[in-house]
PDB file of C-alpha atoms and ligand atoms in Angstrom:
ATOM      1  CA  UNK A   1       1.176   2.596  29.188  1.00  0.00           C
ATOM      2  CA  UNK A   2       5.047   1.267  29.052  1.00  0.00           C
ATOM      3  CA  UNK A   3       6.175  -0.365  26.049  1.00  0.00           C
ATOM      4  CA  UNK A   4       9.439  -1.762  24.890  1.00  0.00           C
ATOM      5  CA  UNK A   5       9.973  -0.854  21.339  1.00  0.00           C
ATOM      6  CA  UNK A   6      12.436  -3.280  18.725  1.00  0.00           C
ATOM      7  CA  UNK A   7      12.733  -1.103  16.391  1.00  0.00           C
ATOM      8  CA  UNK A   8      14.728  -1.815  12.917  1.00  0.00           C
ATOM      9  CA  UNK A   9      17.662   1.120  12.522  1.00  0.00           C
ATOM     10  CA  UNK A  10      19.240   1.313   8.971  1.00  0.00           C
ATOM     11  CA  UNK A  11      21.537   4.484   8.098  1.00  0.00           C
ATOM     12  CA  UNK A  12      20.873   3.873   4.581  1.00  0.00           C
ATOM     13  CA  UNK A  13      20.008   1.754   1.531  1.00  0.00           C
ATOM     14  CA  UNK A  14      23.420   0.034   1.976  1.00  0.00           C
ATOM     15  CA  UNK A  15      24.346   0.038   4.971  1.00  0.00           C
ATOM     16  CA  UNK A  16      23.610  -2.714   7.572  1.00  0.00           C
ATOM     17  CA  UNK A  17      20.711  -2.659   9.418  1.00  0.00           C
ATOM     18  CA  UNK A  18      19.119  -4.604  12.990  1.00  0.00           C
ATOM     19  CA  UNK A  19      17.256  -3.909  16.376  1.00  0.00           C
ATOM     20  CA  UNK A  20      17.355  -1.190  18.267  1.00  0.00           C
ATOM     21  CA  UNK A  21      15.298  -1.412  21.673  1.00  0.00           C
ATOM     22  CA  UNK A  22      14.036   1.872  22.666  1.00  0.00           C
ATOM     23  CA  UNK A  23      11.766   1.876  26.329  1.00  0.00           C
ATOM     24  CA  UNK A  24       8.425   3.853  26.085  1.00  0.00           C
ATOM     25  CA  UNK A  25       7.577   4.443  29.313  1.00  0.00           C
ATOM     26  CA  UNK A  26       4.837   7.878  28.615  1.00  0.00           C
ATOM     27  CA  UNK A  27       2.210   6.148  26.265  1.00  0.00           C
ATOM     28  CA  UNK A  28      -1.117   7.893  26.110  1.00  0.00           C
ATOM     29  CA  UNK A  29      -3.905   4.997  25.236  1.00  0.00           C
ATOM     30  CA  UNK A  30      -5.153   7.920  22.735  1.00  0.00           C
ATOM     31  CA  UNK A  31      -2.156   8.336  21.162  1.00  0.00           C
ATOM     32  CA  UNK A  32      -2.522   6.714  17.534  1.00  0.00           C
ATOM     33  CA  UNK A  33       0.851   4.860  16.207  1.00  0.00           C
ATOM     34  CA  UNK A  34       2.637   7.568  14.472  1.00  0.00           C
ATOM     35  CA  UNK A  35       2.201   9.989  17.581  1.00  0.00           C
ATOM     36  CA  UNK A  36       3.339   7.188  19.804  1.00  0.00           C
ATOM     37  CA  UNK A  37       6.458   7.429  17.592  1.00  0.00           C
ATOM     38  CA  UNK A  38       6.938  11.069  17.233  1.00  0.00           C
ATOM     39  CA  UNK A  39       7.160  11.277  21.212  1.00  0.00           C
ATOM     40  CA  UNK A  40       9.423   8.195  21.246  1.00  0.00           C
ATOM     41  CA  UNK A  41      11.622  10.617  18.542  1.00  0.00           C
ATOM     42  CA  UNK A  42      11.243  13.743  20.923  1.00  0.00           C
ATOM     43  CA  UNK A  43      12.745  11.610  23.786  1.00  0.00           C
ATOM     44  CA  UNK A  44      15.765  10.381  21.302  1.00  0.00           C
ATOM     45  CA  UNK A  45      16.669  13.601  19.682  1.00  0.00           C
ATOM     46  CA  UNK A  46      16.571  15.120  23.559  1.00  0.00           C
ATOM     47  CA  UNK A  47      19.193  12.672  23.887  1.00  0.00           C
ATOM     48  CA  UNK A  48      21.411  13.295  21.125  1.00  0.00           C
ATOM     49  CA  UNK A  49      20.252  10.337  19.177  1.00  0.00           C
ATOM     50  CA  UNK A  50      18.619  10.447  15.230  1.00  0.00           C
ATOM     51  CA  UNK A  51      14.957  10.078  15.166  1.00  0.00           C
ATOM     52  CA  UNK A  52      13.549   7.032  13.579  1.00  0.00           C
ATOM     53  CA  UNK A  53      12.357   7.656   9.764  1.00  0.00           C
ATOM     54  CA  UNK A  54       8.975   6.455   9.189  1.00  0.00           C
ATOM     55  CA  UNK A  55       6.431   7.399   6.152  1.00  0.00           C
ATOM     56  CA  UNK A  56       3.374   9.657   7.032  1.00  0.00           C
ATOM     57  CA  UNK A  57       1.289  12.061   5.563  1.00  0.00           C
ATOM     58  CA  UNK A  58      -2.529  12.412   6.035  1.00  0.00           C
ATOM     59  CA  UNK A  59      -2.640  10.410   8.857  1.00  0.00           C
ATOM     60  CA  UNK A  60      -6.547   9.756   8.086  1.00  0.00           C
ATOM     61  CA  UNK A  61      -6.084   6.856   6.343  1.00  0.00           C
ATOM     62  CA  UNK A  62      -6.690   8.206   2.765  1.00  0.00           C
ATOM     63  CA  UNK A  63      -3.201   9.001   1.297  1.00  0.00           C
ATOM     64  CA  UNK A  64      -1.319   5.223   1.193  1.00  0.00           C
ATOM     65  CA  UNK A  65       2.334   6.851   2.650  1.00  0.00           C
ATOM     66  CA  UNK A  66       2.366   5.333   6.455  1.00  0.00           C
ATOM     67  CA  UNK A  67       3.410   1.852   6.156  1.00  0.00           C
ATOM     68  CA  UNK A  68       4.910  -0.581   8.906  1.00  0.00           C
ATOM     69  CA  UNK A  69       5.263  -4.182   9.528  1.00  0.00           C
ATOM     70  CA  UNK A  70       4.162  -3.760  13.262  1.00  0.00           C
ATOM     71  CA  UNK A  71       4.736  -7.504  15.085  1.00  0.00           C
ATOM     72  CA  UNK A  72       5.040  -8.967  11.880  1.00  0.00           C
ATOM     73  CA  UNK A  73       1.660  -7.626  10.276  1.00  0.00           C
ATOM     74  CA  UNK A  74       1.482  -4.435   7.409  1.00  0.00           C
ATOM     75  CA  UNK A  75      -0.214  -1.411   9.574  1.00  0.00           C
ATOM     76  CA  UNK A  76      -0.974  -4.221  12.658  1.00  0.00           C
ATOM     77  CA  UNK A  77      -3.143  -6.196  14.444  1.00  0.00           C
ATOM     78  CA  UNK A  78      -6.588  -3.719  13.404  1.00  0.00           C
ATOM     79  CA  UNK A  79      -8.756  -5.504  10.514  1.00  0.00           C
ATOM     80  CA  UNK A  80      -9.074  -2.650   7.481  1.00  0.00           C
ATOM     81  CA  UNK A  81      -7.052  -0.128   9.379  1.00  0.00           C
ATOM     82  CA  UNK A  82      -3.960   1.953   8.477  1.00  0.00           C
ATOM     83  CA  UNK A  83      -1.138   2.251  10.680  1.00  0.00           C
ATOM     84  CA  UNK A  84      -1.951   6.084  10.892  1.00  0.00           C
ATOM     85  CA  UNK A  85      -5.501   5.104  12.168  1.00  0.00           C
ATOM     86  CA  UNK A  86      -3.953   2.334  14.821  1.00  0.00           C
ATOM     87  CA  UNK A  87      -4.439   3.894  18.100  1.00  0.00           C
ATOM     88  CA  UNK A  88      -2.177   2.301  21.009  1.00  0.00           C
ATOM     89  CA  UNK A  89      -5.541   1.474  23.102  1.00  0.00           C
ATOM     90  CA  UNK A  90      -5.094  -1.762  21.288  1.00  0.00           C
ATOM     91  CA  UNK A  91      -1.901  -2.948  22.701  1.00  0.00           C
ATOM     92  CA  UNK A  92      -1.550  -3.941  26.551  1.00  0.00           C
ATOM     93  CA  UNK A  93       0.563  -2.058  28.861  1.00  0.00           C
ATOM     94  CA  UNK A  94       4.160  -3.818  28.905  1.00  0.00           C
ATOM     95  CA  UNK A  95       3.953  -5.131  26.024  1.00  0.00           C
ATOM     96  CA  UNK A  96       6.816  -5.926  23.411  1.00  0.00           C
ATOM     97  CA  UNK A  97       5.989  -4.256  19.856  1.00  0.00           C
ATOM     98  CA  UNK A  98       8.309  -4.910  16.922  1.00  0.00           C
ATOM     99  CA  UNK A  99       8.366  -2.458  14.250  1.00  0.00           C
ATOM    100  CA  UNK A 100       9.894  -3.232  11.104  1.00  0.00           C
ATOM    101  CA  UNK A 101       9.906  -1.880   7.254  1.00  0.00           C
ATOM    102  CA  UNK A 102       7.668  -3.556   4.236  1.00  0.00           C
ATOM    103  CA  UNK A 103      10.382  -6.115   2.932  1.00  0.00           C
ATOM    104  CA  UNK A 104      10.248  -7.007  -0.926  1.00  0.00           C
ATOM    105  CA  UNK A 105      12.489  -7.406  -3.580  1.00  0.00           C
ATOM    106  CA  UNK A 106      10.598  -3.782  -5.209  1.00  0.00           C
ATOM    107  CA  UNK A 107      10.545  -1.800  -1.808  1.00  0.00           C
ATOM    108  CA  UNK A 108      14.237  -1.086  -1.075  1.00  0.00           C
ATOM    109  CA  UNK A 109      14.783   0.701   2.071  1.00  0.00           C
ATOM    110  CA  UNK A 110      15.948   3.957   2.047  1.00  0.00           C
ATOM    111  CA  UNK A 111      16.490   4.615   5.910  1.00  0.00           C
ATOM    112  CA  UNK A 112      14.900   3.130   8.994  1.00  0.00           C
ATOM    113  CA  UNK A 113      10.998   2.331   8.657  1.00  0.00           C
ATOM    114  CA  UNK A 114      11.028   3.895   5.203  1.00  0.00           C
ATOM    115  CA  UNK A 115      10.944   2.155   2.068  1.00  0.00           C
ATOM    116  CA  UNK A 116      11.097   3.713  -2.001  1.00  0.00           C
ATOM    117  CA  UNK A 117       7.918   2.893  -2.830  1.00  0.00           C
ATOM    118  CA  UNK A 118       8.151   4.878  -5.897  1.00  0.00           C
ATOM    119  CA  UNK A 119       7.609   1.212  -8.427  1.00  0.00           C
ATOM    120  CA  UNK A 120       4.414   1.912  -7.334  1.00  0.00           C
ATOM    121  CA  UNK A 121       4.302   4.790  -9.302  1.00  0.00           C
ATOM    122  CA  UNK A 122       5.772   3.499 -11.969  1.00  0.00           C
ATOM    123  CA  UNK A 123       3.170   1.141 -12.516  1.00  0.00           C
ATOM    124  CA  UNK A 124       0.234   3.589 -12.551  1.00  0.00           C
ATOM    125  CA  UNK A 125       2.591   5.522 -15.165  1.00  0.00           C
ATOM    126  CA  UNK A 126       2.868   2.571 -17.664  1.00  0.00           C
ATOM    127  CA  UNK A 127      -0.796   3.000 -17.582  1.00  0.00           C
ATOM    128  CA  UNK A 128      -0.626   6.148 -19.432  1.00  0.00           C
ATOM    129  CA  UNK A 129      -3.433   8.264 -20.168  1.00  0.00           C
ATOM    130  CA  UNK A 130      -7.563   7.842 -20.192  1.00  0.00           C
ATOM    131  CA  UNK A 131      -9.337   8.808 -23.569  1.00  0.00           C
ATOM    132  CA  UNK A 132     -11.916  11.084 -22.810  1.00  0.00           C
ATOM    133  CA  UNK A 133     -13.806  14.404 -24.720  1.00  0.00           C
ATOM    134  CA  UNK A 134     -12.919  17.435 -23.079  1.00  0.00           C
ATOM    135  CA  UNK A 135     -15.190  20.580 -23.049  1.00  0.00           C
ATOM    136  CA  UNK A 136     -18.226  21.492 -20.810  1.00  0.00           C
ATOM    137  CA  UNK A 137     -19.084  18.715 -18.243  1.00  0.00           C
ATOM    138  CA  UNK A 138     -21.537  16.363 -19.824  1.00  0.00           C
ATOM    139  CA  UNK A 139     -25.379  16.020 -18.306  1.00  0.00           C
ATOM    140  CA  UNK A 140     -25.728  13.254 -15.432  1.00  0.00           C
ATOM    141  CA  UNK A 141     -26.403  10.411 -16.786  1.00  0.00           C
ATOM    142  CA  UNK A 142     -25.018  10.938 -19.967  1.00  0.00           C
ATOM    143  CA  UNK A 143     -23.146   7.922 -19.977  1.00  0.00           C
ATOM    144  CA  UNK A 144     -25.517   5.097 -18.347  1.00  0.00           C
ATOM    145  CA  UNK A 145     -23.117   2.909 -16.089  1.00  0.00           C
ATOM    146  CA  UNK A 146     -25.124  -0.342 -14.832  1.00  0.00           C
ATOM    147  CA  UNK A 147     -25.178   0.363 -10.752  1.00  0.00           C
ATOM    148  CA  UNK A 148     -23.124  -3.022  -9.673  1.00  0.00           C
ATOM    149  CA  UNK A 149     -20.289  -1.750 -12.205  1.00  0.00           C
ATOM    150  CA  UNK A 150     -20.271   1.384 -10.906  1.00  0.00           C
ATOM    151  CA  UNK A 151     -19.652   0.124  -7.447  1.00  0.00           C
ATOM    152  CA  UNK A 152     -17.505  -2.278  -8.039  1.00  0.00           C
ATOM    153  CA  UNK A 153     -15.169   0.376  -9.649  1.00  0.00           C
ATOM    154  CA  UNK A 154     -15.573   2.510  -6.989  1.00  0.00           C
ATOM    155  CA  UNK A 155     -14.880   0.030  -4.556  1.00  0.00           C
ATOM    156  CA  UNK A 156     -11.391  -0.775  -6.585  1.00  0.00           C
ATOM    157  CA  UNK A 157     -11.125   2.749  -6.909  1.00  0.00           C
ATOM    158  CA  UNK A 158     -10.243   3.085  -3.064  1.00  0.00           C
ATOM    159  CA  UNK A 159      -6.990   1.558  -3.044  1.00  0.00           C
ATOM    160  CA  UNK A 160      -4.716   3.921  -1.575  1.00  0.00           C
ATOM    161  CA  UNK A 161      -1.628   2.508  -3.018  1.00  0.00           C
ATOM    162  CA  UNK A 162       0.279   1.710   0.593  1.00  0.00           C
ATOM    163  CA  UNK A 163       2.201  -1.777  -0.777  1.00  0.00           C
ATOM    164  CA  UNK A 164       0.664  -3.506   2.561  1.00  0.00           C
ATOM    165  CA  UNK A 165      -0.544  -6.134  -0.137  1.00  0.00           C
ATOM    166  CA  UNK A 166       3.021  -6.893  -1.314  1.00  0.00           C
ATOM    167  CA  UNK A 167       4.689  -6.749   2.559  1.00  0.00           C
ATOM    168  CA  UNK A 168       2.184  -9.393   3.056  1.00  0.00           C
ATOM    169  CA  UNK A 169       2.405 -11.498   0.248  1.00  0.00           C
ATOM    170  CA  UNK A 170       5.337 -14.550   0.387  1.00  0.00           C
ATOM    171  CA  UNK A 171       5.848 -13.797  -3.098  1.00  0.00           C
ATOM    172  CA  UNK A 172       6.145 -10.024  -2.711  1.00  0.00           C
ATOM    173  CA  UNK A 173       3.101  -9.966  -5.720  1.00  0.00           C
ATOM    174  CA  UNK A 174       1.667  -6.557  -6.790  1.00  0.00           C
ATOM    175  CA  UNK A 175      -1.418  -7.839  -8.372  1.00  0.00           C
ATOM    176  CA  UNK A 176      -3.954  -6.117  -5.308  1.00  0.00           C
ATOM    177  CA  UNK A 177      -2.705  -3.611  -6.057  1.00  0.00           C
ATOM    178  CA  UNK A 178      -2.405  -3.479  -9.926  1.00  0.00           C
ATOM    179  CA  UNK A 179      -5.663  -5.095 -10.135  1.00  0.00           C
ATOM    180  CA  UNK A 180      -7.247  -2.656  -8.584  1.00  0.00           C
ATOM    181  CA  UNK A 181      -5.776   0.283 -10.463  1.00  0.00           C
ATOM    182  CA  UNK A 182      -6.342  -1.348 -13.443  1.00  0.00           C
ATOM    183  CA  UNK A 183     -10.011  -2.892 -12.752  1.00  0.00           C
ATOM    184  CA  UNK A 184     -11.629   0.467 -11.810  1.00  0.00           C
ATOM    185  CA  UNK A 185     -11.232   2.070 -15.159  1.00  0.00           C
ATOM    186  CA  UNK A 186     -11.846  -1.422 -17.057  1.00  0.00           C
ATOM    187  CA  UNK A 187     -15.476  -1.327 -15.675  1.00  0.00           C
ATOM    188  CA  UNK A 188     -15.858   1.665 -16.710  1.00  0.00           C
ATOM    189  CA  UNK A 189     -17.064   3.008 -20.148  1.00  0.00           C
ATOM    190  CA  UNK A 190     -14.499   6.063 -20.122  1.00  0.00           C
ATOM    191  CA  UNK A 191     -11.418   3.566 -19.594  1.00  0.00           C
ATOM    192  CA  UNK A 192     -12.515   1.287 -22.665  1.00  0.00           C
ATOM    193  CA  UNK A 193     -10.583   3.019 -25.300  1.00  0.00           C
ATOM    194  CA  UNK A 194      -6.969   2.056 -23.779  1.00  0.00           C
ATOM    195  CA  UNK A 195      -8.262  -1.041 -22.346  1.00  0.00           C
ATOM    196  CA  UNK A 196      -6.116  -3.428 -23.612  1.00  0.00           C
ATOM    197  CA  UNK A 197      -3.159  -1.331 -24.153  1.00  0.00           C
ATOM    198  CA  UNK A 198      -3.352  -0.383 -20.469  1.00  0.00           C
ATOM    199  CA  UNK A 199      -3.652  -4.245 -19.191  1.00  0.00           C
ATOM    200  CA  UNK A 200      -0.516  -4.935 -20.998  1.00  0.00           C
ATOM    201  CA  UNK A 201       2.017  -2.133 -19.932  1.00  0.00           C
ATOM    202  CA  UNK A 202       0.946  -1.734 -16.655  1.00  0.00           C
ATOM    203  CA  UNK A 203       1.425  -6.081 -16.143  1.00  0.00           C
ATOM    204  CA  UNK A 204       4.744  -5.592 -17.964  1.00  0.00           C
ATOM    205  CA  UNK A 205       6.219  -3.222 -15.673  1.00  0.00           C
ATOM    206  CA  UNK A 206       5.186  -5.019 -12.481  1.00  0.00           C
ATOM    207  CA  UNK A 207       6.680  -7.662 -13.923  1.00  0.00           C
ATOM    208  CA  UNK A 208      10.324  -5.830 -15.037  1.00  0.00           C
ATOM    209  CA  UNK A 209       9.964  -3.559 -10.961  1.00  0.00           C
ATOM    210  CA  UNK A 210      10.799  -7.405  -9.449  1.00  0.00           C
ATOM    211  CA  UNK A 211       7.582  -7.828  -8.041  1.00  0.00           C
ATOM    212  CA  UNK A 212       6.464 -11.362  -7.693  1.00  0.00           C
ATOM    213  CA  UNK A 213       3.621 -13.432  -9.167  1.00  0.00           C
ATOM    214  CA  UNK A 214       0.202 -14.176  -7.311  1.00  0.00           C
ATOM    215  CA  UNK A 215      -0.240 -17.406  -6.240  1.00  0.00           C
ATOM    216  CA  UNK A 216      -3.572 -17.312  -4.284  1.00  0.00           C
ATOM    217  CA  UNK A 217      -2.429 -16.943  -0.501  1.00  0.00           C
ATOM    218  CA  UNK A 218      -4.825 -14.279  -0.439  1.00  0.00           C
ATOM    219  CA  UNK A 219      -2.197 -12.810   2.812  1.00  0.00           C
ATOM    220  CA  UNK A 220      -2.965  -9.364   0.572  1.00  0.00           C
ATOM    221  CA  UNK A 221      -6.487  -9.109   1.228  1.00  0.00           C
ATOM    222  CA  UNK A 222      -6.119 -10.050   4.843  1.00  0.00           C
ATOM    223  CA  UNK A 223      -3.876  -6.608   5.082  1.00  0.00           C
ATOM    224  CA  UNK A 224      -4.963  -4.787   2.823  1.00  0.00           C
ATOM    225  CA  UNK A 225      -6.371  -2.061   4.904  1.00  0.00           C
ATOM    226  CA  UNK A 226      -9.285  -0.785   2.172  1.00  0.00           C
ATOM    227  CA  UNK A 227     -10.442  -4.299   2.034  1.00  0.00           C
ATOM    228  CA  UNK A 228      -9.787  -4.499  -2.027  1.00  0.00           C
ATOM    229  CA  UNK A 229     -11.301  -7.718  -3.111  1.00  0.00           C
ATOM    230  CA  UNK A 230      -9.697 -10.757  -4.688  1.00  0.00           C
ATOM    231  CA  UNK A 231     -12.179 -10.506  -7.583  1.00  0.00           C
ATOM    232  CA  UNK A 232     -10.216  -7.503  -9.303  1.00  0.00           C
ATOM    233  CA  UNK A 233      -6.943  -9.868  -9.123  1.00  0.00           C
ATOM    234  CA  UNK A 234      -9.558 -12.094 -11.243  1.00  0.00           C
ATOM    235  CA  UNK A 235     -11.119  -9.200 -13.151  1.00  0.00           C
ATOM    236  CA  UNK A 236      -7.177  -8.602 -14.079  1.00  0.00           C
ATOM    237  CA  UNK A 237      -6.049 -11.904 -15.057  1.00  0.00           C
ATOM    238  CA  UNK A 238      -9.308 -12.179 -17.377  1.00  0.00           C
ATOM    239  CA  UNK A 239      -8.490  -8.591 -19.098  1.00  0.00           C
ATOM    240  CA  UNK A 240      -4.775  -9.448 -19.248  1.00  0.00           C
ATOM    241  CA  UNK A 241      -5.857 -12.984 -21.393  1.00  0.00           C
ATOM    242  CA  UNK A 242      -8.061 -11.080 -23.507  1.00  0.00           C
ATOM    243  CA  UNK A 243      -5.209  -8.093 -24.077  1.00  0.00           C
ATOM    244  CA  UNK A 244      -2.943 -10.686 -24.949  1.00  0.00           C
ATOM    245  CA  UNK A 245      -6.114 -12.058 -27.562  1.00  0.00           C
ATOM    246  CA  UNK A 246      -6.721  -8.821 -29.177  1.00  0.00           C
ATOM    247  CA  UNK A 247      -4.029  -6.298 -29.147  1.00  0.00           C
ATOM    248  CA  UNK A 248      -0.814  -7.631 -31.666  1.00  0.00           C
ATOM    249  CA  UNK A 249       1.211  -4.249 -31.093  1.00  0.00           C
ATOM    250  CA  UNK A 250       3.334  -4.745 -28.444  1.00  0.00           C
ATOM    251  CA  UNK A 251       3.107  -3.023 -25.012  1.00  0.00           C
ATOM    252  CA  UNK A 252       5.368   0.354 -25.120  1.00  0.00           C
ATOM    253  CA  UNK A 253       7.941   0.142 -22.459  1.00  0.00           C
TER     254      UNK A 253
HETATM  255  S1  LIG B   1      -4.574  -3.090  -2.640  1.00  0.00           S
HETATM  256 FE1  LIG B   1      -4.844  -2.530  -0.444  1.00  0.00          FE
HETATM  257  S2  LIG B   1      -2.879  -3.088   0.531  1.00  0.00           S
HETATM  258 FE2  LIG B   1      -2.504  -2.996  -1.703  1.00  0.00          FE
HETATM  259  S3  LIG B   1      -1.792  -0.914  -2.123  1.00  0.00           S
HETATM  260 FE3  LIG B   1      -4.042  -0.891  -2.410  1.00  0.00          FE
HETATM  261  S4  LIG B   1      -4.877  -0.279  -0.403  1.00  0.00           S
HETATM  262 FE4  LIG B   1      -2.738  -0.888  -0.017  1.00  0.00          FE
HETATM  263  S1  LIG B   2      -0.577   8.678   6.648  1.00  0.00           S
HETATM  264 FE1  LIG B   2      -2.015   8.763   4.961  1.00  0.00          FE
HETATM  265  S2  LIG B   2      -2.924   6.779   5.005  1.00  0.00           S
HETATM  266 FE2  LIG B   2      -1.662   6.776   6.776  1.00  0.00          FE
END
């Protein structure tokens, strides 16, 4: 396959970026997106030319660090699939592909494709800890879980914390993803003792990292590539009343 690539170059977090158009005339069908790129860097540092910065890791779909608005979509055209997992059989021969970087307010770029997706973090920190008895591992079935709470926090549990939800979202909100990393331990009877406390800090900090609020597009579920429902952003709104209700401490900062 030949492609023509329009690609956004940025030296750095200040500095201005724009398009670059880079010819890719060698594309193997096979090739998945990031090893479509790292031939498309071979060819540029041959040249004399930096290589373009882009997030990877795993590159099975399980780790959340590729990223990429790829003709305007978070990880491209595939339903439920990670850029890392996007194989170029599912582009046409000569066609244009625009790559750009996640864009919101809490995703600054830090060079090229890559963006500091470290708020993230952040939030899962103002979570804090989970309660639980240490010592030998308990019996199974120790703690009865009902079966449909069980896998609905297992089915929270697999967001992989990518930020696909917020590229997508016109508000730039984090609730996918908070909701989900909040929900999966509220359904649970190990993440009851810091319930509340949890809701609250881990709301106020996606608040204060300039994220935006969620006003039902639902454009984060349609990229979100582990499919994380729009029933934990519910699930999370309902907690976050009820945290508000019952806990009068404030949330530690
Ligand atoms: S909710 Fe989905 S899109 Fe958002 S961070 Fe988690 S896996 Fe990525
Ligand atoms: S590189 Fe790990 S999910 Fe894509």
């Amino acid at each position: 396959m030949r492609l023509t690539l329009k690609v956004w170059r940025q030296a750095g977090p200040r500095a201005t970026g724009g398009f670059r158009t880079y010819d890719a005339p060698d594309v193997n069908p096979d090739m998945s997106f990031l090893e479509m790129l790292d031939v498309v860097n071979e060819r540029l540092e041959a040249g004399g030319e930096a290589a373009i910065a882009f997030d990877h890791d795993c590159r099975e779909g399980i780790c959340g660090a590729c990223s990429l608005m790829i003709n305007g979509i978070p990880h491209g055209p595939r339903k439920a699939t990670t850029t890392c997992q996007l194989h170029m059989r599912h582009f046409r021969d000569g066609q244009t592909i625009t790559i750009e970087p996640f864009r919101a307010r809490g995703f600054p770029v830090v060079r090229d494709l890559v963006v500091d997706r470290s708020a993230f973090d952040r939030i899962i920190q103002a979570g804090g800890f989970i309660g639980v008895a240490t010592g030998n591992a308990p019996d199974a079935n120790a703690i009865p879980i009902p079966k449909p709470d069980a896998e609905r926090a297992m089915d929270a549990a697999q967001c992989i914390g990518c930020g696909a939800c917020v590229a997508a979202c016109p508000n730039a909100s984090a609730m996918l993803f908070t909701a989900a990393k909040t929900v999966h331990l509220g359904l649970l009877p190990q993440g009851q003792p810091e319930r509340w406390r949890r809701v609250l800090a881990m709301m106020e900090r996606m608040d204060s990292e300039g994220f935006g609020g969620c006003t039902n597009f639902g454009e984060c579920l349609a990229a979100c590539p582990k499919e994380i429902s729009l029933a934990n952003i519910a699930r999370l709104n309902a907690d976050y009343l009820k945290a508000t209700l019952v806990t009068r401490e404030p949330a530690p900062s």
